[in-house]
CSV table of C-alpha atoms in Angstrom, one decimal:
chain,number,residue,atom,x,y,z
A,125,GLU,CA,12.8,-20.7,-186.0
A,126,ASP,CA,15.4,-21.5,-183.4
A,127,LYS,CA,18.9,-20.8,-184.6
A,128,VAL,CA,22.6,-21.3,-183.5
A,129,VAL,CA,25.4,-19.9,-185.0
A,130,GLN,CA,29.1,-20.8,-184.3
A,131,SER,CA,32.3,-18.8,-185.1
A,132,PRO,CA,34.7,-19.1,-186.4
A,133,LEU,CA,34.2,-21.9,-188.8
A,134,SER,CA,37.5,-23.0,-188.6
A,135,LEU,CA,40.7,-22.4,-186.6
A,136,VAL,CA,44.4,-23.5,-186.8
A,137,VAL,CA,46.5,-22.6,-183.8
A,138,HIS,CA,49.8,-23.6,-182.5
A,139,GLU,CA,50.2,-25.8,-179.2
A,140,GLY,CA,50.2,-23.5,-176.0
A,141,ASP,CA,48.2,-20.8,-177.7
A,142,THR,CA,44.5,-19.7,-176.0
A,143,VAL,CA,41.5,-20.0,-178.3
A,144,THR,CA,37.9,-18.7,-177.7
A,145,LEU,CA,35.1,-20.3,-179.5
A,146,ASN,CA,32.0,-18.4,-179.8
A,147,CYS,CA,28.4,-19.3,-180.1
A,148,SER,CA,25.0,-17.4,-180.5
A,149,TYR,CA,21.6,-18.2,-180.5
A,150,GLU,CA,17.9,-17.0,-181.3
A,151,VAL,CA,15.9,-19.6,-179.5
A,152,THR,CA,12.4,-19.2,-177.9
A,153,ASN,CA,11.8,-20.5,-174.3
A,154,PHE,CA,15.5,-21.0,-173.7
A,155,ARG,CA,16.7,-24.0,-171.1
A,156,SER,CA,20.0,-24.7,-171.6
A,157,LEU,CA,23.1,-24.3,-173.8
A,158,LEU,CA,25.7,-27.4,-174.3
A,159,TRP,CA,29.1,-27.7,-175.6
A,160,TYR,CA,30.1,-30.8,-177.1
A,161,LYS,CA,33.7,-32.1,-178.4
A,162,GLN,CA,33.8,-34.1,-181.6
A,163,GLU,CA,37.1,-35.9,-182.5
A,164,LYS,CA,35.5,-39.5,-183.2
A,165,LYS,CA,32.3,-40.2,-184.6
A,166,ALA,CA,30.1,-39.2,-181.7
A,167,PRO,CA,30.6,-36.1,-179.9
A,168,THR,CA,31.6,-36.1,-176.0
A,169,PHE,CA,29.5,-33.8,-173.8
A,170,LEU,CA,31.6,-30.8,-172.3
A,171,PHE,CA,29.5,-28.2,-170.5
A,172,MET,CA,25.9,-27.4,-169.9
A,173,LEU,CA,25.1,-23.9,-169.0
A,174,THR,CA,21.6,-22.6,-167.8
A,175,SER,CA,22.4,-19.2,-165.8
A,176,SER,CA,24.2,-16.2,-167.2
A,177,GLY,CA,27.5,-15.2,-165.9
A,178,ILE,CA,28.6,-18.4,-164.0
A,179,GLU,CA,31.7,-19.8,-165.5
A,180,LYS,CA,32.1,-23.6,-165.8
A,181,LYS,CA,35.7,-25.0,-165.7
A,182,SER,CA,37.0,-28.3,-166.5
A,183,GLY,CA,41.0,-28.3,-166.7
A,184,ARG,CA,42.1,-26.1,-169.5
A,185,LEU,CA,38.5,-25.7,-170.7
A,186,SER,CA,36.0,-23.0,-169.4
A,187,SER,CA,32.6,-21.6,-170.7
A,188,ILE,CA,30.2,-18.9,-170.0
A,189,LEU,CA,26.7,-18.0,-170.9
A,190,ASP,CA,25.5,-14.5,-171.6
A,191,LYS,CA,21.6,-14.9,-171.6
A,192,LYS,CA,21.1,-11.2,-172.2
A,193,GLU,CA,23.2,-11.0,-175.2
A,194,LEU,CA,22.3,-14.5,-176.4
A,195,PHE,CA,25.8,-16.0,-176.7
A,196,SER,CA,28.2,-18.3,-175.0
A,197,ILE,CA,31.9,-18.6,-175.4
A,198,LEU,CA,34.2,-21.8,-174.8
A,199,ASN,CA,37.8,-20.9,-173.9
A,200,ILE,CA,40.7,-23.5,-174.2
A,201,THR,CA,44.0,-22.2,-172.5
A,202,ALA,CA,47.5,-23.7,-173.3
A,203,THR,CA,45.9,-25.8,-176.1
A,204,GLN,CA,47.3,-29.3,-177.1
A,205,THR,CA,47.2,-31.3,-180.2
A,206,GLY,CA,44.8,-33.5,-178.5
A,207,ASP,CA,42.3,-30.5,-178.4
A,208,SER,CA,42.2,-30.9,-182.1
A,209,ALA,CA,38.3,-31.4,-182.7
A,210,ILE,CA,35.1,-30.1,-183.8
A,211,TYR,CA,33.4,-28.3,-181.3
A,212,LEU,CA,29.7,-28.1,-180.9
A,213,CYS,CA,27.1,-25.7,-179.5
A,214,ALA,CA,23.6,-26.9,-178.9
A,215,VAL,CA,20.8,-24.9,-177.4
A,216,GLU,CA,18.0,-26.7,-175.6
A,217,SER,CA,14.5,-25.0,-175.5
A,218,TYR,CA,11.3,-26.0,-173.7
A,219,ASN,CA,9.4,-26.2,-177.1
A,220,ALA,CA,9.0,-29.6,-178.8
A,221,GLY,CA,9.9,-31.8,-176.0
A,222,ASN,CA,13.2,-30.2,-174.9
A,223,MET,CA,15.0,-31.1,-178.2
A,224,LEU,CA,18.4,-29.3,-179.3
A,225,THR,CA,19.3,-27.1,-182.1
A,226,PHE,CA,22.8,-27.5,-183.1
A,227,GLY,CA,25.2,-25.1,-184.7
A,228,GLY,CA,27.6,-26.1,-187.2
A,229,GLY,CA,30.5,-26.5,-185.2
A,230,THR,CA,33.9,-25.0,-185.0
A,231,ARG,CA,36.8,-27.0,-186.5
A,232,LEU,CA,40.1,-26.5,-184.4
A,233,MET,CA,43.3,-27.8,-185.6
A,234,VAL,CA,46.2,-27.4,-182.9
A,235,LYS,CA,50.0,-27.7,-184.6
A,236,PRO,CA,52.7,-28.8,-182.6
B,190,GLU,CA,24.3,-22.5,-194.0
B,191,THR,CA,26.2,-25.8,-193.4
B,192,GLY,CA,25.7,-27.2,-196.8
B,193,VAL,CA,23.8,-30.1,-195.3
B,194,THR,CA,20.1,-30.0,-195.6
B,195,GLN,CA,17.7,-32.3,-194.0
B,196,THR,CA,13.8,-32.5,-194.7
B,197,PRO,CA,11.6,-32.7,-193.2
B,198,ARG,CA,12.6,-30.3,-190.2
B,199,HIS,CA,9.6,-31.6,-188.2
B,200,LEU,CA,7.5,-34.9,-188.3
B,201,VAL,CA,4.8,-36.2,-186.3
B,202,MET,CA,4.0,-39.9,-187.2
B,203,GLY,CA,1.7,-42.3,-185.6
B,204,MET,CA,3.5,-46.0,-184.4
B,205,THR,CA,1.9,-47.6,-187.5
B,206,ASN,CA,3.1,-45.0,-190.1
B,207,LYS,CA,5.8,-45.4,-192.5
B,208,LYS,CA,8.1,-42.3,-193.2
B,209,SER,CA,11.3,-41.2,-194.4
B,210,LEU,CA,14.0,-38.6,-193.6
B,211,LYS,CA,16.0,-37.4,-196.1
B,212,CYS,CA,19.4,-35.9,-195.9
B,213,GLU,CA,21.4,-34.1,-198.8
B,214,GLN,CA,24.9,-32.5,-199.2
B,215,HIS,CA,26.6,-31.2,-202.2
B,216,LEU,CA,30.1,-30.6,-200.5
B,217,GLY,CA,31.6,-33.5,-202.3
B,218,HIS,CA,31.7,-35.6,-199.0
B,219,ASN,CA,32.0,-39.3,-199.3
B,220,ALA,CA,31.0,-40.2,-195.8
B,221,MET,CA,27.5,-39.7,-194.1
B,222,TYR,CA,26.3,-40.2,-190.9
B,223,TRP,CA,23.0,-40.5,-188.8
B,224,TYR,CA,22.7,-39.4,-185.1
B,225,LYS,CA,19.9,-39.6,-182.7
B,226,GLN,CA,19.6,-36.9,-180.1
B,227,SER,CA,16.9,-37.6,-177.3
B,228,ALA,CA,16.2,-35.3,-174.7
B,229,LYS,CA,18.8,-35.3,-171.8
B,230,LYS,CA,21.0,-38.0,-173.5
B,231,PRO,CA,24.2,-37.7,-175.4
B,232,LEU,CA,24.3,-37.6,-179.2
B,233,GLU,CA,23.9,-41.3,-180.3
B,234,LEU,CA,25.7,-42.4,-183.6
B,235,MET,CA,23.2,-44.4,-185.5
B,236,PHE,CA,24.7,-45.3,-189.0
B,237,VAL,CA,27.8,-44.5,-190.8
B,238,TYR,CA,28.1,-44.6,-194.7
B,239,ASN,CA,31.2,-44.3,-196.6
B,240,PHE,CA,31.3,-44.2,-200.6
B,241,LYS,CA,27.8,-45.2,-200.5
B,242,GLU,CA,28.7,-48.4,-198.5
B,243,GLN,CA,27.5,-48.8,-194.8
B,244,THR,CA,30.5,-49.3,-192.5
B,245,GLU,CA,28.7,-48.9,-189.3
B,246,ASN,CA,25.4,-50.0,-187.7
B,247,ASN,CA,25.6,-49.1,-184.0
B,248,SER,CA,23.0,-51.6,-182.8
B,249,VAL,CA,19.9,-49.7,-184.3
B,250,PRO,CA,16.6,-51.5,-184.1
B,251,SER,CA,15.6,-52.7,-187.4
B,252,ARG,CA,12.5,-50.2,-187.5
B,253,PHE,CA,15.2,-47.8,-188.6
B,254,SER,CA,16.4,-48.5,-192.3
B,255,PRO,CA,18.9,-46.4,-193.9
B,256,GLU,CA,19.6,-46.0,-197.5
B,257,CYS,CA,22.3,-44.2,-199.4
B,258,PRO,CA,21.9,-44.3,-203.1
B,259,ASN,CA,24.7,-42.1,-203.9
B,260,SER,CA,27.3,-39.9,-201.9
B,261,SER,CA,25.2,-37.0,-201.8
B,262,HIS,CA,21.9,-38.5,-200.3
B,263,LEU,CA,21.3,-40.4,-197.2
B,264,PHE,CA,17.8,-41.6,-196.1
B,265,LEU,CA,16.3,-42.9,-192.9
B,266,HIS,CA,13.3,-44.9,-193.5
B,267,LEU,CA,11.1,-45.3,-190.5
B,268,HIS,CA,8.4,-47.9,-189.8
B,269,THR,CA,6.3,-49.1,-186.7
B,270,LEU,CA,8.3,-46.6,-184.5
B,271,GLN,CA,7.7,-46.5,-180.8
B,272,PRO,CA,7.2,-43.0,-178.5
B,273,GLU,CA,10.5,-43.5,-176.9
B,274,ASP,CA,12.2,-43.0,-180.6
B,275,SER,CA,10.9,-39.5,-180.5
B,276,ALA,CA,14.3,-37.2,-180.9
B,277,LEU,CA,16.1,-35.0,-182.9
B,278,TYR,CA,17.7,-37.0,-185.8
B,279,LEU,CA,21.0,-35.5,-187.3
B,280,CYS,CA,22.6,-36.1,-190.4
B,281,ALA,CA,26.2,-35.1,-191.2
B,282,SER,CA,28.6,-35.5,-193.8
B,283,SER,CA,32.5,-35.5,-193.7
B,284,PRO,CA,35.0,-35.5,-196.8
B,285,GLN,CA,36.6,-38.8,-195.5
B,286,LEU,CA,35.6,-41.1,-192.6
B,287,LEU,CA,36.2,-39.6,-189.4
B,288,GLY,CA,39.6,-40.9,-188.0
B,289,ALA,CA,42.8,-39.9,-186.0
B,290,ASP,CA,43.3,-36.5,-188.2
B,291,GLN,CA,40.0,-36.4,-189.9
B,292,TYR,CA,37.5,-34.5,-188.0
B,293,GLU,CA,36.0,-32.1,-190.3
B,294,GLN,CA,32.5,-32.7,-190.1
B,295,TYR,CA,29.2,-30.7,-190.9
B,296,PHE,CA,26.0,-31.0,-189.5
B,297,GLY,CA,22.3,-30.5,-190.6
B,298,PRO,CA,19.8,-29.0,-188.8
B,299,GLY,CA,18.0,-32.1,-188.0
B,300,THR,CA,14.6,-33.5,-188.1
B,301,ARG,CA,12.6,-33.3,-185.1
B,302,LEU,CA,10.3,-36.5,-185.0
B,303,THR,CA,7.5,-36.9,-182.6
B,304,VAL,CA,6.0,-40.6,-182.4
B,305,THR,CA,2.4,-40.4,-181.1
């Protein structure tokens, strides 16, 4: 059965810190890995990664995928209080209509 | 193990069938949620319950009928679904309703639904 594990479960940092969130997976017929940020009720999409070693970047956020070691990291530099949220990782497989398997999320709190 | 369980994990149903999805949490949370994840679409919020009362219905068709008999259990009753309803249905719970400072939410593994 497909499995996605995120770590740490929760994290408290201060503004200006850099954080690294981890996502490891065991999925057959991997297609892509997605990162979401959830601060309201419905998560918002951040990145989709399909190829190993290619960093995707958006402002202070960046992410990279390692398909050999089966993990991805999400980096946030110079954190701000507005980065406080749950960060979800999900993996898409070619099985069962390209549906997603979600990790349990990392709860990030950034203190002033 | 996130503490939120969903059954069944996989479901195949015909358009005339009636089935139910179940979500359970024993985390002591007061708010529970149903989400829909379709292929290549963002997560869509469907319903929100707080202390067993429905607080949000995100314009979901009536063929989806939620039920929250207590704070630990949430159901999604399905009837006369369409093939485009095939998706991953995720349940989540949180200690309180999500808001400005409240974003502690736990997701279940989801039910993969296929409507034939």
